[in-house]
XYZ file of N, CA and C in Angstrom:
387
model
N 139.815 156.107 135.511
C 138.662 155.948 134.658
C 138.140 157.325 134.273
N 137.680 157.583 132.858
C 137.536 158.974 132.498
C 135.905 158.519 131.965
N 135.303 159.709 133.228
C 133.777 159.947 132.621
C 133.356 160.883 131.330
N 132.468 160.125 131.176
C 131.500 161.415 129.669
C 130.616 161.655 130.422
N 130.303 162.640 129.728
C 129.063 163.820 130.321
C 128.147 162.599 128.996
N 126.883 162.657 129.423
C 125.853 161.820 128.965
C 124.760 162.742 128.082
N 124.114 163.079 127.316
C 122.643 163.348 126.704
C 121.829 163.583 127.059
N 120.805 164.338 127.688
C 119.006 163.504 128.629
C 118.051 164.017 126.939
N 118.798 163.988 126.179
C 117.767 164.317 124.611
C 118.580 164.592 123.709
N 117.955 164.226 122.126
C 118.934 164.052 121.387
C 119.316 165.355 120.652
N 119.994 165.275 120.291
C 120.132 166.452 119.660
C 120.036 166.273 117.606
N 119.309 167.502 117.428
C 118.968 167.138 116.226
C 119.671 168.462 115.197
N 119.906 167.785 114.110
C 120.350 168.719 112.899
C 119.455 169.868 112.006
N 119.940 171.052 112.582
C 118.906 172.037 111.580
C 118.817 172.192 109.928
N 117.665 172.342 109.205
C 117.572 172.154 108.164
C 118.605 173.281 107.217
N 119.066 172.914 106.776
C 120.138 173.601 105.927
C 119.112 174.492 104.932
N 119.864 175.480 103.956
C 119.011 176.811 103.714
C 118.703 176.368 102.525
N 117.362 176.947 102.318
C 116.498 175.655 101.221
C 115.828 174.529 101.129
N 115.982 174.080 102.553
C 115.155 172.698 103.020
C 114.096 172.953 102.869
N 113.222 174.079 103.817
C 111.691 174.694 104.080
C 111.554 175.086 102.454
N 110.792 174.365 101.588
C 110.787 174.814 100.045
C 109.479 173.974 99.485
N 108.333 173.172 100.992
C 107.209 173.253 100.791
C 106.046 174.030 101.296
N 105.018 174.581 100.481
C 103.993 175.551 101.349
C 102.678 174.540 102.016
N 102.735 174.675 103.132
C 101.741 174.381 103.442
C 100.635 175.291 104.500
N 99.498 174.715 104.700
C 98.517 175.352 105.028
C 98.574 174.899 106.859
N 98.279 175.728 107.497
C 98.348 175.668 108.587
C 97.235 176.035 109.463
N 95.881 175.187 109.975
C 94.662 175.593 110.375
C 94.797 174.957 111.656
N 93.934 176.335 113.347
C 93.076 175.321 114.270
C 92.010 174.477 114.129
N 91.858 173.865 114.185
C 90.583 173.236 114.666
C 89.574 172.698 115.574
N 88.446 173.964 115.584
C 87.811 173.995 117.001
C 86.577 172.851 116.554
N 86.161 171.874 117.142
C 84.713 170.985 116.698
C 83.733 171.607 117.690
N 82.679 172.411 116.982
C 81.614 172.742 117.796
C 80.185 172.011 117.614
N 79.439 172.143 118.458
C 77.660 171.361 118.399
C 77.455 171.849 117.094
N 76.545 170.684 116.438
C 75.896 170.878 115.200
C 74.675 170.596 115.802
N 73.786 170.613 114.477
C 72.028 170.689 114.947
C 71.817 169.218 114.620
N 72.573 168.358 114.578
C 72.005 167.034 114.124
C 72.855 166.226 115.876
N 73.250 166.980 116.608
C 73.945 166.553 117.812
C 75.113 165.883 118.258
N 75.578 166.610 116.894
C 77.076 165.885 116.711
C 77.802 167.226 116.693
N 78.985 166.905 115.432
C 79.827 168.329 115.660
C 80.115 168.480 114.213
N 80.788 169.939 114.148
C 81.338 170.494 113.090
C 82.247 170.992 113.246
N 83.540 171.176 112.327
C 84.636 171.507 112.340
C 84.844 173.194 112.453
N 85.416 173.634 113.389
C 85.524 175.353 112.667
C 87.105 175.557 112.851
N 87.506 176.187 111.512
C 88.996 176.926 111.592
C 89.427 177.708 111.986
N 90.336 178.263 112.767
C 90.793 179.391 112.392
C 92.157 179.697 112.797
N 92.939 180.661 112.724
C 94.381 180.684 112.947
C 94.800 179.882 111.804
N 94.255 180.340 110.424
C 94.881 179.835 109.569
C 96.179 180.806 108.573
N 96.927 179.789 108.225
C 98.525 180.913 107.639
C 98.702 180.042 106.919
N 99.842 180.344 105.683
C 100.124 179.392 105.119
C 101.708 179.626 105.614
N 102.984 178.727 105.718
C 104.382 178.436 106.000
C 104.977 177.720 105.096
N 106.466 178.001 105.054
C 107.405 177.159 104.379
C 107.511 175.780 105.085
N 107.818 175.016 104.772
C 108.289 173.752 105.111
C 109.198 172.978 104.629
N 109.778 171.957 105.500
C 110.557 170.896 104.934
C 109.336 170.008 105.893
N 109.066 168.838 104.562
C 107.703 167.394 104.694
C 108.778 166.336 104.190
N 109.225 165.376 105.485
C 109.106 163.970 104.637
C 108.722 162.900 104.986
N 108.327 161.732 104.671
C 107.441 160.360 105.420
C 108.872 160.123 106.514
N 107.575 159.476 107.455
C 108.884 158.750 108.360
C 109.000 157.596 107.755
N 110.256 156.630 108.292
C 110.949 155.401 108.059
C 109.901 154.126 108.456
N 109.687 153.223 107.521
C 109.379 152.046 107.818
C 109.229 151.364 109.417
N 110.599 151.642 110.194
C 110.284 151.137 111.469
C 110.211 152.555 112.819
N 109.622 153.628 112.364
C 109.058 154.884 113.126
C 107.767 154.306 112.841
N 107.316 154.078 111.425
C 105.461 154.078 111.077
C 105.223 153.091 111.891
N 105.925 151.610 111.869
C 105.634 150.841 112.466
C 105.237 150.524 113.781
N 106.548 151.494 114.878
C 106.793 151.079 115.938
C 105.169 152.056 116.417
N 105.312 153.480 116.101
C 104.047 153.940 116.103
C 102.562 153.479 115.666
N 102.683 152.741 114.863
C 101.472 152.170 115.018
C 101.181 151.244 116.654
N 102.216 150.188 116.649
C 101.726 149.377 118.095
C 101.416 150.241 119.172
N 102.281 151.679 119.045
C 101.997 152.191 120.443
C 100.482 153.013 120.275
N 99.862 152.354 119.227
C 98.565 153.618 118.892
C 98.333 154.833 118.868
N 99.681 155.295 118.302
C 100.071 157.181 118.239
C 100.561 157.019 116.969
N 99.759 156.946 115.682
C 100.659 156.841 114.240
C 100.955 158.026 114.150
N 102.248 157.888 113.336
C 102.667 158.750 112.893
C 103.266 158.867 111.100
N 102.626 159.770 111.008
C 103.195 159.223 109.085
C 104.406 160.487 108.924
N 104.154 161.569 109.070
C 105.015 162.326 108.563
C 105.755 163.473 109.341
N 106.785 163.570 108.842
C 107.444 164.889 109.772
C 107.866 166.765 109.331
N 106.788 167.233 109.783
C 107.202 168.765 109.235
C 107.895 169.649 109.491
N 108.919 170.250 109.758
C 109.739 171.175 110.422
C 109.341 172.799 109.931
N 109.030 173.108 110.576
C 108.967 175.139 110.163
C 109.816 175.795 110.866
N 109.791 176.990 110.582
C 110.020 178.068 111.715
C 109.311 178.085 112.473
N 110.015 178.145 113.603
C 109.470 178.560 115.178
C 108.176 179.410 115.221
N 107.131 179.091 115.617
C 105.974 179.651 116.062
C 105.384 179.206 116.958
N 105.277 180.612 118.352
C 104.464 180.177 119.153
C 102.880 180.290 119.026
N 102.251 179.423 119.693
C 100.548 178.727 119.359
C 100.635 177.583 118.842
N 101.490 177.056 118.179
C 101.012 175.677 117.369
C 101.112 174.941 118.797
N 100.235 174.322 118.059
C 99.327 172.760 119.553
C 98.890 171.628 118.535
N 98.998 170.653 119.441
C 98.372 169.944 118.473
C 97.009 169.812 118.536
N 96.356 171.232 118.722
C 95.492 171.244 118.154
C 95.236 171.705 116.503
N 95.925 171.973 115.929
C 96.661 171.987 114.567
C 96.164 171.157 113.446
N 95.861 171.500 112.388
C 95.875 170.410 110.931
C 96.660 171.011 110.020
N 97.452 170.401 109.452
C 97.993 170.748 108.193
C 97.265 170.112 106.913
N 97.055 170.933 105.854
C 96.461 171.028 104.250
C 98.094 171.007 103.750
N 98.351 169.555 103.223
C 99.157 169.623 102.161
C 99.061 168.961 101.033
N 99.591 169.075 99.886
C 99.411 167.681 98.394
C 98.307 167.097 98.501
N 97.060 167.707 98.943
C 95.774 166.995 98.532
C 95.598 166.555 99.657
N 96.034 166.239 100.990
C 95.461 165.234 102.120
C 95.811 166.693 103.460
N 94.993 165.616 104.593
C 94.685 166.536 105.503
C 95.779 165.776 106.971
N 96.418 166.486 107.737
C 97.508 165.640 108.545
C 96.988 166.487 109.694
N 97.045 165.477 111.130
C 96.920 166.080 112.633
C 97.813 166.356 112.903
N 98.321 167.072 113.609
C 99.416 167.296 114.588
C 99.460 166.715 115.728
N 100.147 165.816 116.162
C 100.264 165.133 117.035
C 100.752 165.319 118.309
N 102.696 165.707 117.683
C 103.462 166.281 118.564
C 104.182 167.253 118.154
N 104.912 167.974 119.179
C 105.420 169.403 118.493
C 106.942 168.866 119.405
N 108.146 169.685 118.440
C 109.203 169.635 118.928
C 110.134 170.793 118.824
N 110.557 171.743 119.608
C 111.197 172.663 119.679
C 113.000 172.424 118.879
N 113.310 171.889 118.241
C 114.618 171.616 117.916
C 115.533 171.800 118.622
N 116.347 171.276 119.329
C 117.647 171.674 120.031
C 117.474 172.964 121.363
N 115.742 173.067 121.057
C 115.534 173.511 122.447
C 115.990 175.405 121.908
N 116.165 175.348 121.023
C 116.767 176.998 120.086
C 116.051 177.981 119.517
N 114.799 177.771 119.662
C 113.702 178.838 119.073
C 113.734 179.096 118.018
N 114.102 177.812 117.160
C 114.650 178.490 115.718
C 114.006 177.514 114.702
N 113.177 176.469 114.651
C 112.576 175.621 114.209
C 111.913 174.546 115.056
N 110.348 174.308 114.431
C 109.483 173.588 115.559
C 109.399 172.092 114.373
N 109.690 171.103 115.254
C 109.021 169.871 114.614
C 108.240 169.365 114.584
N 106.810 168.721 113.854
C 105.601 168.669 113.873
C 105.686 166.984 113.571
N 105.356 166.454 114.219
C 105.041 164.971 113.697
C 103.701 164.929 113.849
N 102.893 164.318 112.207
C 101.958 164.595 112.171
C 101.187 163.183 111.343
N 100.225 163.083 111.729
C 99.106 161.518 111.206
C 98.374 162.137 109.467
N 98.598 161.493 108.756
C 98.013 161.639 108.076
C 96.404 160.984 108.009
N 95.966 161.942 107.656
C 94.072 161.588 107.903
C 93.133 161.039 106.986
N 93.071 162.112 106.044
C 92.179 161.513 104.607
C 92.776 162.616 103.675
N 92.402 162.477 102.542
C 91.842 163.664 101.214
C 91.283 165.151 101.480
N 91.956 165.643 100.845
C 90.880 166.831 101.011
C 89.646 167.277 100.590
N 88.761 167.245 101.311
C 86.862 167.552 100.703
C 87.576 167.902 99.464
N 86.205 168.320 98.598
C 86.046 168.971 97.830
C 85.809 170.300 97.952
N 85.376 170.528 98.750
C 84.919 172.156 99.063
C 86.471 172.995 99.853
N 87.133 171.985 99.895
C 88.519 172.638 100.574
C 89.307 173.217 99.622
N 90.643 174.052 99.944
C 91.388 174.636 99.076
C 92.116 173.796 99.526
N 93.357 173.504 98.257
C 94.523 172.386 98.044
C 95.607 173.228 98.100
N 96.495 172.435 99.036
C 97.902 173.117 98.920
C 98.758 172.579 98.951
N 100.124 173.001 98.619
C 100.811 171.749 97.913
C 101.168 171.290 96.468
């Protein structure tokens, strides 16, 4: 009987050259006390990056919804250390959380961002995208 060596994670395909060919905006977001006893948003560690953005599949949105961790979309960049999901991305008019982060193939060479899409962007925001 001849064994296989097995997986413990999948292995994923790096974006070919030209994929990363959307800009998006890349902000922390700290919520501090406001005077009405709530909070306010403050940014910072903001950059803008190349990207490759595309929706996930019908049964990713789905299955993520039941587990109450949606997920709408997936961003891949270059590797940067700091991103957390404490993170928002500004892209095409709407505002996305960062949810989870994924190191690709474990290679330091592209991070994967699966990220919730949230709302619109204020008005008082800059649009990117």
């Amino acid at each position: 009987m001849q064994r296989r060596s097995s997986n413990t994670s999948a292995v994923f395909t790096l974006p070919d050259p030209g994929e990363l060919n959307k800009r998006i905006h890349l902000r922390q977001r700290i919520d501090q006390a406001a005077a009405d006893y709530g909070t306010e948003p403050v940014y910072q560690n903001e950059k803008d990056v190349w990207a490759k953005v595309r929706q996930v599949g019908a049964t990713t949105y789905h299955e993520s919804v039941q587990a109450d961790d949606t997920i709408t979309h997936y961003m891949t960049i270059r590797y940067r250390r700091g991103i957390t999901s404490d993170f928002e991305v500004v892209y095409g008019g709407f505002v996305y959380r960062v949810k989870r982060l994924r190191d690709l193939n474990s290679a330091g060479r592209y991070l994967l961002m699966e990220c919730e899409e949230l709302r619109a962007v204020d008005s008082g925001e800059v649009m990117y995208g």
